[in-house]
Every structure is written in structure tokens, then in C-alpha cells.
JSON list of C-alpha atoms in Angstrom, two decimals:
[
{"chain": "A", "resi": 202, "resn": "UNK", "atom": "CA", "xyz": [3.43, 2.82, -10.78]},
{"chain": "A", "resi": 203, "resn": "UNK", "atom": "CA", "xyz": [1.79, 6.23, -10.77]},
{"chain": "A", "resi": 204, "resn": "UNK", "atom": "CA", "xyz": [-1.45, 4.76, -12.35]},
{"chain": "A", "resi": 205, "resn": "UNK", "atom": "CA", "xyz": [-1.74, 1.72, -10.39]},
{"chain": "A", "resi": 206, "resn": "UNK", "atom": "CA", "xyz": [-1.54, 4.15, -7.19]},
{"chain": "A", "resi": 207, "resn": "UNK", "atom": "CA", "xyz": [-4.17, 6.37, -8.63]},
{"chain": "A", "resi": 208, "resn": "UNK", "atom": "CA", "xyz": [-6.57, 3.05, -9.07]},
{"chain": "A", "resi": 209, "resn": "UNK", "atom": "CA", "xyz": [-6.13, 1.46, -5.38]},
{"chain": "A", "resi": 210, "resn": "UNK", "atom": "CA", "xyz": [-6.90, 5.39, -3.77]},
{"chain": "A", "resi": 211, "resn": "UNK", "atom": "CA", "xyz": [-10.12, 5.15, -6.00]},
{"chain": "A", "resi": 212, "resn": "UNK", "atom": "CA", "xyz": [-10.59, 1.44, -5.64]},
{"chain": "A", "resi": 213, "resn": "UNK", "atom": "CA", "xyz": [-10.02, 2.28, -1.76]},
{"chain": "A", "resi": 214, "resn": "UNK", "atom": "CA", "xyz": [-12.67, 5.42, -2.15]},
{"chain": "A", "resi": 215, "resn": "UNK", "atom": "CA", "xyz": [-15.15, 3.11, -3.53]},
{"chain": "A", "resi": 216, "resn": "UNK", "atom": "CA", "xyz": [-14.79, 0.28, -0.75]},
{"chain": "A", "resi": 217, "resn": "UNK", "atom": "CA", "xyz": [-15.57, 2.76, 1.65]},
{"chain": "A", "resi": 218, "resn": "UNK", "atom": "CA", "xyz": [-18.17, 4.61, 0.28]},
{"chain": "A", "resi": 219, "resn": "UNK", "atom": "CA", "xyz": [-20.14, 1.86, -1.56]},
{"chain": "A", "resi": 220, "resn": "UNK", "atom": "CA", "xyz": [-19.22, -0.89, 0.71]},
{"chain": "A", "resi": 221, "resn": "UNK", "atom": "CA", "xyz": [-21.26, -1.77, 4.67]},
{"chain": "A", "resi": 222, "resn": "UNK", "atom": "CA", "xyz": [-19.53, 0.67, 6.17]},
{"chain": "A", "resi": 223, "resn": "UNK", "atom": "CA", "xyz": [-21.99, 3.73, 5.41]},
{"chain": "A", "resi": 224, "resn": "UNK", "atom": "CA", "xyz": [-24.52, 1.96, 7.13]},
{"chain": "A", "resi": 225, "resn": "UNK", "atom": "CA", "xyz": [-22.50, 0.11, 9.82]},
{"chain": "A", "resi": 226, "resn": "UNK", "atom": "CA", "xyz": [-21.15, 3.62, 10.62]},
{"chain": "A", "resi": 227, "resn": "UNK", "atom": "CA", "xyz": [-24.87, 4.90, 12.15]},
{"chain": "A", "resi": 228, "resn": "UNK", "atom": "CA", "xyz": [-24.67, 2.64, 14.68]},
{"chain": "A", "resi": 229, "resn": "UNK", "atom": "CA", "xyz": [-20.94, 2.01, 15.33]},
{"chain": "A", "resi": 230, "resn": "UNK", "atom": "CA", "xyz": [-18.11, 4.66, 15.88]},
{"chain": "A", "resi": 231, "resn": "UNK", "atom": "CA", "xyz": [-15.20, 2.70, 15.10]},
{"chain": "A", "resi": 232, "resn": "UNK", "atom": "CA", "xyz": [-16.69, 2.11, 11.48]},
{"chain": "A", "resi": 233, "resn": "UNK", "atom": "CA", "xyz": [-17.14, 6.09, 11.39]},
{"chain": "A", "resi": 234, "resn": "UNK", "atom": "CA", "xyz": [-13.85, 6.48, 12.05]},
{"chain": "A", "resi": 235, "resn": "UNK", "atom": "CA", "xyz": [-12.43, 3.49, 10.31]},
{"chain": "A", "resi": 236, "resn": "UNK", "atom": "CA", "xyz": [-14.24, 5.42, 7.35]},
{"chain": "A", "resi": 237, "resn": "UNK", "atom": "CA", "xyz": [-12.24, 8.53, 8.03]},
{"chain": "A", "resi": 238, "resn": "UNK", "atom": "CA", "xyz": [-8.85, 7.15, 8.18]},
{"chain": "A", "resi": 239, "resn": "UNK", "atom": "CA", "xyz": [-9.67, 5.14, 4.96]},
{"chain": "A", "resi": 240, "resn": "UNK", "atom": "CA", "xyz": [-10.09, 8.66, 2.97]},
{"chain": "A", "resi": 241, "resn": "UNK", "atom": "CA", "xyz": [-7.19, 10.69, 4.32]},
{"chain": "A", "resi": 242, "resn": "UNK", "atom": "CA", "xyz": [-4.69, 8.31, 5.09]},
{"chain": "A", "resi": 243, "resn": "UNK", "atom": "CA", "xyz": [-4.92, 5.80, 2.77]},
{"chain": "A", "resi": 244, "resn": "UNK", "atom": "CA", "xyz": [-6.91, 6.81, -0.46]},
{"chain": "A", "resi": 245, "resn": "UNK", "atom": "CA", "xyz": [-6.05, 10.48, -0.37]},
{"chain": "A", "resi": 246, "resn": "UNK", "atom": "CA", "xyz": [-2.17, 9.67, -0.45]},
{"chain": "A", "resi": 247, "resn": "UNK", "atom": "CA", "xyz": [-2.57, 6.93, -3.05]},
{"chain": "A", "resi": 248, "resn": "UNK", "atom": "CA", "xyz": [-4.04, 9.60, -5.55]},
{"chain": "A", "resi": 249, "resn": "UNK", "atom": "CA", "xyz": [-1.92, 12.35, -4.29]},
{"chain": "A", "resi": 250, "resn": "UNK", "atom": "CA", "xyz": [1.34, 10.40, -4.85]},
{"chain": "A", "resi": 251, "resn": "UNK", "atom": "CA", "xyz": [-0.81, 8.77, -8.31]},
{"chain": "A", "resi": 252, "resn": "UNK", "atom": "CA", "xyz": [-0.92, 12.50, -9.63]},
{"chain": "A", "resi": 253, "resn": "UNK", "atom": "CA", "xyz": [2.16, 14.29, -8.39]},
{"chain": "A", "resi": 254, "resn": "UNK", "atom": "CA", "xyz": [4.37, 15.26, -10.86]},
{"chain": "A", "resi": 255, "resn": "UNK", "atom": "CA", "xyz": [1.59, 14.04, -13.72]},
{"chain": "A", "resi": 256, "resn": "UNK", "atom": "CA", "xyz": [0.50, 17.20, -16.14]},
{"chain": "A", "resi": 257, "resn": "UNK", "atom": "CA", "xyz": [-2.56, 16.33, -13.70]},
{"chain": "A", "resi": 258, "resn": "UNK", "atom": "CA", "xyz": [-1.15, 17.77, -10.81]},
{"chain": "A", "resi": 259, "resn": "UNK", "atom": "CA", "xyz": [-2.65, 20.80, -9.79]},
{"chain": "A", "resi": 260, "resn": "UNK", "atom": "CA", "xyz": [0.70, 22.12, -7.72]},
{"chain": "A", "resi": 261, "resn": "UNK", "atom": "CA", "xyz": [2.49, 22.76, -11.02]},
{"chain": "A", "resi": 262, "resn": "UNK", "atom": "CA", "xyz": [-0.34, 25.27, -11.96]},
{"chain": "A", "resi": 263, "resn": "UNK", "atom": "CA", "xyz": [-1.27, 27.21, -9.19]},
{"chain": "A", "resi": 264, "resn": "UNK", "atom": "CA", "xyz": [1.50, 25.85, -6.30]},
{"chain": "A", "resi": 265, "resn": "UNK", "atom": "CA", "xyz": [0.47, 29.36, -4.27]},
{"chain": "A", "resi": 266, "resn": "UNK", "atom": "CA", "xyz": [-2.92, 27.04, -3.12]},
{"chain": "A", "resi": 267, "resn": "UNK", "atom": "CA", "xyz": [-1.01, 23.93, -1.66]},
{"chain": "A", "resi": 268, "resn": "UNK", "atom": "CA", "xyz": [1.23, 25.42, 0.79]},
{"chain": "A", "resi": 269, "resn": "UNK", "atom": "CA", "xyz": [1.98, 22.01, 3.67]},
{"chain": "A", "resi": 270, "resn": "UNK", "atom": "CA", "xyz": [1.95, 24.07, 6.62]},
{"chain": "A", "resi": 271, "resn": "UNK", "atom": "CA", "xyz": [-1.38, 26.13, 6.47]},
{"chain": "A", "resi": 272, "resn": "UNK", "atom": "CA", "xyz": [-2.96, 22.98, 4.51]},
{"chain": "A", "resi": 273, "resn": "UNK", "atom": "CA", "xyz": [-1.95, 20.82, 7.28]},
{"chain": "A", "resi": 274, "resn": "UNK", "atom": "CA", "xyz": [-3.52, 23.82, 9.84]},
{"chain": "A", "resi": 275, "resn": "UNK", "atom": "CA", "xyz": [-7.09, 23.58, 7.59]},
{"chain": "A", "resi": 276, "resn": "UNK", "atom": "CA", "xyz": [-7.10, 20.00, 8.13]},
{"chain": "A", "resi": 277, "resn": "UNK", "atom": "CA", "xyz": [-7.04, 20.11, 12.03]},
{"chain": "A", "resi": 278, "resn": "UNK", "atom": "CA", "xyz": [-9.42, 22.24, 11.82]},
{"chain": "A", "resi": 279, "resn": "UNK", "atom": "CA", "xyz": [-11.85, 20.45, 9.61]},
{"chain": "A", "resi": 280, "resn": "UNK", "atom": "CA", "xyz": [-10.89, 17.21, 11.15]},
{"chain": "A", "resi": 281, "resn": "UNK", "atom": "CA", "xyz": [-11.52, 18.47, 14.63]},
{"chain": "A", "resi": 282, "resn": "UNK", "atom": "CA", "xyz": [-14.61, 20.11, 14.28]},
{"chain": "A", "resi": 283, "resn": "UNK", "atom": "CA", "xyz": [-16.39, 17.29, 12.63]},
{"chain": "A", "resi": 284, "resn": "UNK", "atom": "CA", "xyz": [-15.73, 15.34, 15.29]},
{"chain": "A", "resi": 285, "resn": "UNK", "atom": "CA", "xyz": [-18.03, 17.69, 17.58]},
{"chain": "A", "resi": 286, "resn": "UNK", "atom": "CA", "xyz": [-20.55, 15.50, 18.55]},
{"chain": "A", "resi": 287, "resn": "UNK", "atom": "CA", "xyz": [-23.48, 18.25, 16.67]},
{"chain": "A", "resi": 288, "resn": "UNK", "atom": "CA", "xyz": [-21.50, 17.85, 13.62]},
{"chain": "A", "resi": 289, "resn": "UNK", "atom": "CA", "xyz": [-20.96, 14.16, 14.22]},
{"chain": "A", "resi": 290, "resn": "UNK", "atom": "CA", "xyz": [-24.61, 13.05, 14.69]},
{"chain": "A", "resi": 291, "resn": "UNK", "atom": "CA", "xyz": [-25.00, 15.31, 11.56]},
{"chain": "A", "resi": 292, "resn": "UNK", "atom": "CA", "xyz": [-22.88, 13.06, 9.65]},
{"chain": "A", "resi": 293, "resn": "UNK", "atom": "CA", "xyz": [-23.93, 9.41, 10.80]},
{"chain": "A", "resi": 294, "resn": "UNK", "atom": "CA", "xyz": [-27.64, 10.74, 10.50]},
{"chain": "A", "resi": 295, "resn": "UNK", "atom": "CA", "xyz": [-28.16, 13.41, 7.53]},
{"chain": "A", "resi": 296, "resn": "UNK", "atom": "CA", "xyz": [-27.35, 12.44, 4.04]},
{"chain": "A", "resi": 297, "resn": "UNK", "atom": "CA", "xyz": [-26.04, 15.96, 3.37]},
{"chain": "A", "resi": 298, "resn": "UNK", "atom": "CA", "xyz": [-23.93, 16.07, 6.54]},
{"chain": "A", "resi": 299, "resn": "UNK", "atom": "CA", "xyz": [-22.51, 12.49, 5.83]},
{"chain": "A", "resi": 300, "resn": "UNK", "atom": "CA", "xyz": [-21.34, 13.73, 2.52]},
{"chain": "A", "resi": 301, "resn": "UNK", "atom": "CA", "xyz": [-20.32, 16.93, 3.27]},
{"chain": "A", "resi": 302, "resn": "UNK", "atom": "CA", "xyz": [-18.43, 15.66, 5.48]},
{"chain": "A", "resi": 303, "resn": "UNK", "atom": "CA", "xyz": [-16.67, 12.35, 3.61]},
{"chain": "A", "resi": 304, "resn": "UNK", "atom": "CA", "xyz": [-15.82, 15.34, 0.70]},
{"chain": "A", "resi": 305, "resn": "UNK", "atom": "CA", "xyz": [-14.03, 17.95, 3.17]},
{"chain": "A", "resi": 306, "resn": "UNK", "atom": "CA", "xyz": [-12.04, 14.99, 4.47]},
{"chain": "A", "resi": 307, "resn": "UNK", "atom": "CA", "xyz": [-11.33, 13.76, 0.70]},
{"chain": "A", "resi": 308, "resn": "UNK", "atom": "CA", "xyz": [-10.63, 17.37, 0.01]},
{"chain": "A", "resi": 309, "resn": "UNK", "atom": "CA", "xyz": [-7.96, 18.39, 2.87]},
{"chain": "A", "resi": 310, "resn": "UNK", "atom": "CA", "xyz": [-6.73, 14.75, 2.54]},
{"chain": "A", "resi": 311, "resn": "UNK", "atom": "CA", "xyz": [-5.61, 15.63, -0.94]},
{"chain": "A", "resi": 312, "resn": "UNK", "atom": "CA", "xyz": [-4.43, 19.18, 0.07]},
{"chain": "A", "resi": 313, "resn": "UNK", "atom": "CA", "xyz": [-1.92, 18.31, 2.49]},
{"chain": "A", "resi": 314, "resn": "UNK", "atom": "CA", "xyz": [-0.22, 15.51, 0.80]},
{"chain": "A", "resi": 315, "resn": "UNK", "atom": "CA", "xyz": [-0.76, 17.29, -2.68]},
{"chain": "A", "resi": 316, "resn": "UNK", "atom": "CA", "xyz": [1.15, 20.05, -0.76]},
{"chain": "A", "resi": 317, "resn": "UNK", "atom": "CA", "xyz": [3.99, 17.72, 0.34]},
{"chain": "A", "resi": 318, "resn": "UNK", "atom": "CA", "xyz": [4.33, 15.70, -2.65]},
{"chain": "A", "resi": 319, "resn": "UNK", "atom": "CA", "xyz": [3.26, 17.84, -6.02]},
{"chain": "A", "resi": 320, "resn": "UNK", "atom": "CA", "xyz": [4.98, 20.05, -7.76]},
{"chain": "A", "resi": 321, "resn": "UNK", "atom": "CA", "xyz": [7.27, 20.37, -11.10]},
{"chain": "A", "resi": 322, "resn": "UNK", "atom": "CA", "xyz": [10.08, 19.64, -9.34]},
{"chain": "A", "resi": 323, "resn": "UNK", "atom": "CA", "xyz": [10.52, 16.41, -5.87]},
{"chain": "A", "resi": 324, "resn": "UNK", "atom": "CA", "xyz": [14.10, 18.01, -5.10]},
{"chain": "A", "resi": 325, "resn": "UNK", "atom": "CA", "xyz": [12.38, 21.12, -4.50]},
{"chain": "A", "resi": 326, "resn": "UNK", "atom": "CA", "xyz": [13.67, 21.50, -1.03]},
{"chain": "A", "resi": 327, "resn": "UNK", "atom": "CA", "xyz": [11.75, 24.39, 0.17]},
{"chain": "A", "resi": 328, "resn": "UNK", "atom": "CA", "xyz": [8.63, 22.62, -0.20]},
{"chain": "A", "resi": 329, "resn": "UNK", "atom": "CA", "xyz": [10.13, 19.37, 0.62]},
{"chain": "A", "resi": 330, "resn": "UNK", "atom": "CA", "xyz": [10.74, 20.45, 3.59]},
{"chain": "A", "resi": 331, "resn": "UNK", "atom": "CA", "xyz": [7.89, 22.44, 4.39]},
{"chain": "A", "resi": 332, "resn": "UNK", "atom": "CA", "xyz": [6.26, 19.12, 3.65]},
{"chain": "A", "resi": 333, "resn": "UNK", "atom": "CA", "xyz": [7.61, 17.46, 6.19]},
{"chain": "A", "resi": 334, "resn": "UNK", "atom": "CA", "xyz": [6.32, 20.02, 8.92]},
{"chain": "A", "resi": 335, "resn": "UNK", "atom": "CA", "xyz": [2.93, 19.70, 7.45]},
{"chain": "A", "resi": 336, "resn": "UNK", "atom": "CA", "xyz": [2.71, 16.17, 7.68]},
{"chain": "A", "resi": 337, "resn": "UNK", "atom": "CA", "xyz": [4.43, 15.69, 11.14]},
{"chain": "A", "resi": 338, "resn": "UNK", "atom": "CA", "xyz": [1.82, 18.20, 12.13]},
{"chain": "A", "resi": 339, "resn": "UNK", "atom": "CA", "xyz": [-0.82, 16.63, 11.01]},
{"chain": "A", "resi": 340, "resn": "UNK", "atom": "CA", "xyz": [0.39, 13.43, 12.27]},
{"chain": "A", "resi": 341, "resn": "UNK", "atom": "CA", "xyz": [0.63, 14.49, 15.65]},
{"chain": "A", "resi": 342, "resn": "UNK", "atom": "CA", "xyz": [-2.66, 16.37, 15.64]},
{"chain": "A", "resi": 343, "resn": "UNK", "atom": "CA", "xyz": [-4.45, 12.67, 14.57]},
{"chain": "A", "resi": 344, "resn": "UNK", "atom": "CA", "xyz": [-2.38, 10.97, 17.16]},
{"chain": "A", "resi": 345, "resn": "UNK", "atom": "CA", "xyz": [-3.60, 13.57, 19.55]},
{"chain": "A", "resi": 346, "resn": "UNK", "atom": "CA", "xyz": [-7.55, 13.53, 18.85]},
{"chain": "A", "resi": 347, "resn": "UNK", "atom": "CA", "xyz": [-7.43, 9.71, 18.57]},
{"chain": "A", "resi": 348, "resn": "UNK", "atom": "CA", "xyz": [-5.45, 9.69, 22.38]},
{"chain": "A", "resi": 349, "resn": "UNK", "atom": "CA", "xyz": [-8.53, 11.99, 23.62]},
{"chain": "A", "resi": 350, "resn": "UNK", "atom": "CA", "xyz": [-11.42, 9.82, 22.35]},
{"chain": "A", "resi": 351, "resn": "UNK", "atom": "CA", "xyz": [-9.08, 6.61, 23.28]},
{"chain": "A", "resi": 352, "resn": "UNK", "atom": "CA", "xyz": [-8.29, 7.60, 26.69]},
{"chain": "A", "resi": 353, "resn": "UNK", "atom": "CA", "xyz": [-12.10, 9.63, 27.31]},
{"chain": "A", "resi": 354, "resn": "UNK", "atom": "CA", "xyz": [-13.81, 8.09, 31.09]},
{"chain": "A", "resi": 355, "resn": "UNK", "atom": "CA", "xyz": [-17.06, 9.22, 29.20]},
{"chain": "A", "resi": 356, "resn": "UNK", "atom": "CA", "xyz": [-18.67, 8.46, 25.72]},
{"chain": "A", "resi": 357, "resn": "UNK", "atom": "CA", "xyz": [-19.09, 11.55, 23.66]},
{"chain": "A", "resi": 358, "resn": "UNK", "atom": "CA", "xyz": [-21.04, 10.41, 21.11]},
{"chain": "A", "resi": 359, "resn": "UNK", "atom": "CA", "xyz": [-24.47, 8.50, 21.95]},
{"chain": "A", "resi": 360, "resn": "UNK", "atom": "CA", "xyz": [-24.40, 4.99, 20.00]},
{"chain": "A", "resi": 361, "resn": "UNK", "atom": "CA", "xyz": [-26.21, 2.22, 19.92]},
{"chain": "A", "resi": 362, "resn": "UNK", "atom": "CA", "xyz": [-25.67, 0.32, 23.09]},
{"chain": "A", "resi": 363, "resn": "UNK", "atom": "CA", "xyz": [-24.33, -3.33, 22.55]},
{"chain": "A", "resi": 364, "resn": "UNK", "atom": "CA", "xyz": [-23.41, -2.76, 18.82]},
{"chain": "A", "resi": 365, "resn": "UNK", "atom": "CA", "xyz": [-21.20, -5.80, 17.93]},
{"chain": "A", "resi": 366, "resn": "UNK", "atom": "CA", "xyz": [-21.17, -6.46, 21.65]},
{"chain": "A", "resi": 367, "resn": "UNK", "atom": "CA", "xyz": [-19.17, -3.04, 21.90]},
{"chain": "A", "resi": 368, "resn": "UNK", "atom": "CA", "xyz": [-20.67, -0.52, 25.22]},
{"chain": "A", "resi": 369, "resn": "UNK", "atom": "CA", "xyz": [-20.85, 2.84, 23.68]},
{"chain": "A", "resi": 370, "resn": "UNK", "atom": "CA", "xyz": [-17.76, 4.07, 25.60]},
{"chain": "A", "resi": 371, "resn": "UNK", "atom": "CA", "xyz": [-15.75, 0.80, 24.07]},
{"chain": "A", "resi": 372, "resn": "UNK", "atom": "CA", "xyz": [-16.96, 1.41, 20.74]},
{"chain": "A", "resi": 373, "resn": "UNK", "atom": "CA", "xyz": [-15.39, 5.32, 21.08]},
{"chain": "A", "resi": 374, "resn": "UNK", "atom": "CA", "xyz": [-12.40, 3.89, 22.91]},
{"chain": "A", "resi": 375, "resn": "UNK", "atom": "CA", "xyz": [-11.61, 1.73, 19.17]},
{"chain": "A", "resi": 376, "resn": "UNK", "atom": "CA", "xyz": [-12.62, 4.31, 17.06]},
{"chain": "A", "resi": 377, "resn": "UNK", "atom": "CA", "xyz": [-10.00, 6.51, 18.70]},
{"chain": "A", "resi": 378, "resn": "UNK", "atom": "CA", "xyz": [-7.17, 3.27, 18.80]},
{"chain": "A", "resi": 379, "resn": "UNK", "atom": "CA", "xyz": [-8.08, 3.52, 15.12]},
{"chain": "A", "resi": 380, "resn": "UNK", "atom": "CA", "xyz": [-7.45, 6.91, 14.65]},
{"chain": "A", "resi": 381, "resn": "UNK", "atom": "CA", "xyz": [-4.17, 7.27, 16.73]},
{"chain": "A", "resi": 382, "resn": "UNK", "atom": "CA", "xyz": [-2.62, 4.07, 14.93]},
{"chain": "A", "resi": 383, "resn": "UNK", "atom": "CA", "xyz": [-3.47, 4.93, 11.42]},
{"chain": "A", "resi": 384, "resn": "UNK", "atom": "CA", "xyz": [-3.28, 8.58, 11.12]},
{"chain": "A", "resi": 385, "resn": "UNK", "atom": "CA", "xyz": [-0.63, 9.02, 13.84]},
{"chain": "A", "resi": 386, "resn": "UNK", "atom": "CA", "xyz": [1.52, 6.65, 11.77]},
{"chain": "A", "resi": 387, "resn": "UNK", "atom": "CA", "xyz": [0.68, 7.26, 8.07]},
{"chain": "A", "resi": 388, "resn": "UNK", "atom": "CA", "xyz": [1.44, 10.82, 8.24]},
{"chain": "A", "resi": 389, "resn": "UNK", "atom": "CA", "xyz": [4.60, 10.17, 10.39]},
{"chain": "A", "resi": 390, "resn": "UNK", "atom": "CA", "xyz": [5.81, 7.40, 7.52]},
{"chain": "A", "resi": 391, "resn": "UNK", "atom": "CA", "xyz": [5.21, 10.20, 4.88]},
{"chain": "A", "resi": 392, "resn": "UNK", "atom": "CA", "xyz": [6.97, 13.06, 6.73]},
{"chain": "A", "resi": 393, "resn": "UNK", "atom": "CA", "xyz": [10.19, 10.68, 7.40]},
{"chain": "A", "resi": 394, "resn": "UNK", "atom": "CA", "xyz": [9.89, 9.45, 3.42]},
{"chain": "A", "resi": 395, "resn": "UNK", "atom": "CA", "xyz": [10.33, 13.84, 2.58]},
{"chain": "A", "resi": 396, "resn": "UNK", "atom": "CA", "xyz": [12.88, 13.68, 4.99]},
{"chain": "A", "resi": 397, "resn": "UNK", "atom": "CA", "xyz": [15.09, 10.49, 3.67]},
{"chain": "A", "resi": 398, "resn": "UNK", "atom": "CA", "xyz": [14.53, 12.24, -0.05]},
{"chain": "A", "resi": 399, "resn": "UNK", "atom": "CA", "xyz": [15.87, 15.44, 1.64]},
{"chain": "A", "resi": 400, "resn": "UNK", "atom": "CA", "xyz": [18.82, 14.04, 3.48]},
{"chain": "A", "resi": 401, "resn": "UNK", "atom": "CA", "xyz": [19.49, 11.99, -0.02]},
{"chain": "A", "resi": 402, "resn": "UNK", "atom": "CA", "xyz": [19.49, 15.24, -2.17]},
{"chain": "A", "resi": 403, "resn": "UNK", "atom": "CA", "xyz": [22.00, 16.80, 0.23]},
{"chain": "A", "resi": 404, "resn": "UNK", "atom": "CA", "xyz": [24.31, 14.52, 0.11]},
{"chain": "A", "resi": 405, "resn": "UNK", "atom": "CA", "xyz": [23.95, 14.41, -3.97]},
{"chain": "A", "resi": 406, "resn": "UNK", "atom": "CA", "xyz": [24.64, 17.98, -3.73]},
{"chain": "A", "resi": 407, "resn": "UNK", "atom": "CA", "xyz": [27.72, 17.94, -1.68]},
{"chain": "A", "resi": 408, "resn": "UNK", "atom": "CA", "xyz": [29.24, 15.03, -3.93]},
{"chain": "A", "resi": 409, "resn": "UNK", "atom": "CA", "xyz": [28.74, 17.18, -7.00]},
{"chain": "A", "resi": 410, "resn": "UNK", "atom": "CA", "xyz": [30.19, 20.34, -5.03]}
]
């Protein structure tokens, strides 16, 4: 199971980054952001959960670097500021800003739900739990940012106007629907799955007590 995880969040990694989307991206926010949610929420969790507990995860050597809470606190802040629109334009528009930015996502992706889910031991409750704070923070932060550009009177970004019959302001409006639907929920789903594991090792506990 671990494996096959570990090949969809690279198969999913490639898709993105080799597939139309790239290019479709310069012109079209939702693609940008459709881009986004396709590295942290879905291929960064595949190869998280792929590695975690593996001799290739990195919590079991140095667990001190993949604390949830402050890795789930980097990842607002990276997420947040690329979506400035300097740093934006930056990243549909410069080949070093466009990767730059792809790898920090990739990066904190892997750091918060490394964080949650790594680790020698998943009854670990301490970080379990902690783990469940990071993600439901995260989740909420992605839920709020994609509200904002959802809900926005104004376009913040300057797209191309009529892009797949899409007004600039549209186009933001469904990059943001994106954002707050997939990274609201996928975070959300992973924080309740700590939580069921939690609740379930409790009540082991008590039953052995």
C-alpha cells in the first residue's frame, strides 16, 4: 500500500508539472491554483503517508524538524505570500519564480503532513495530536485564502481577459472555489483521520487498563 501511495503522489507530481497545465497556468488562474492544490493536497500527502513509518522517513531521524504546529505556521506563510500578486506574476511569468515556487509548496506540503503522519511510532499521541492542530490549521487557513479570492468584488491578479470564456474576476473567483474546496477539505479529512486513530488508541488503552 505504502509504495503504491508513493507512485500516484509522484505520478500526480508529474501530471502537473509535465502536463498543459504549466502553460495553461500563464493565462488562467484557476489552472495556477488547480496546480497548487495538486502539490500540497494531493501529491504531498500521497508521499508523506507513502514514506511514514518507512526507514525513509525523515521524522524517525531528526523528528525535532517536523513539529505540526510551527510546520503548519511556515506553510501559511509561504502559501500566503506567494499569492501576492508581485510574487504571483513572478511565478506564472519567470521560470525561476515558477519553480521556486512549485518546490516551496512541494516542500511545506511534505512538512506538515510528514509532521502529522511520520515518526517511529502512529500511537504516538503527543504528535498525533499535535497533528491534528496542524492540519486543522492549515485547513482553515486554505479555506480562508480561497473564501478571500472567491468572494473578492475586484480581480487581483491581471489575466488574460476572456481565457476559456472566463472575465478575469471569474477566472479568480474559480481559482479560489478551487482552493477553499480542496485544501479546506483535504486537510480537514486528514486532521479528523489523527483524530479517529486517537480516539481508537484511547479506548485500546482503557480496555487493557
Amino acid at each position: 500500500m505504502r509504495r503504491t501511495l508513493l507512485i500516484l503522489g509522484w505520478l500526480t507530481l508529474a501530471a502537473v508539472w509535465l502536463g498543459p497545465l504549466p502553460l495553461i497556468a500563464q493565462q488562467a488562474f484557476w489552472a495556477h491554483m488547480t496546480m497548487h492544490m495538486s502539490v500540497v493536497a494531493v501529491a504531498a500527502p500521497l508521499i508523506a503517508l507513502g514514506v511514514a513509518g518507512t526507514r525513509f522517513d525523515p521524522v524517525r531521524k531528526v523528528p525535532a524538524l517536523f513539529a505540526p504546529i510551527p510546520a503548519s505556521v511556515a506553510e501559511l506563510i509561504i502559501v500566503w505570500a506567494w499569492h501576492a500578486p508581485a510574487l504571483h506574476h513572478a511565478a506564472r511569468h519567470s521560470t525561476i519564480g515558477f519553480v521556486a515556487e512549485q518546490g516551496m509548496f512541494l516542500i511545506c506540503g511534505l512538512l506538515v503532513w510528514l509532521s502529522a503522519f511520520g515518526g517511529n511510532d502512529r500511537r504516538d499521541a503527543s504528535r498525533r495530536a499535535a497533528g491534528v492542530v496542524g492540519l486543522l490549521l492549515t485547513s482553515m487557513h486554505m479555506a480562508l485564502l480561497g473564501a478571500l479570492l472567491a468572494l473578492t468584488p475586484r480581480p487581483l491578479y491581471h489575466h488574460v481577459e476572456g481565457v476559456f470564456t472566463l472575465t478575469p474576476l471569474d477566472d479568480q473567483h474559480l481559482g479560489g472555489a478551487i482552493m477553499l474546496l480542496v485544501g479546506g477539505i483535504t486537510y480537514l479529512a486528514g486532521g479528523l483521520w489523527l483524530t479517529v486513530g486517537l480516539l481508537r488508541g484511547s479506548v485500546l488503552e482503557k480496555e487493557r487498563v
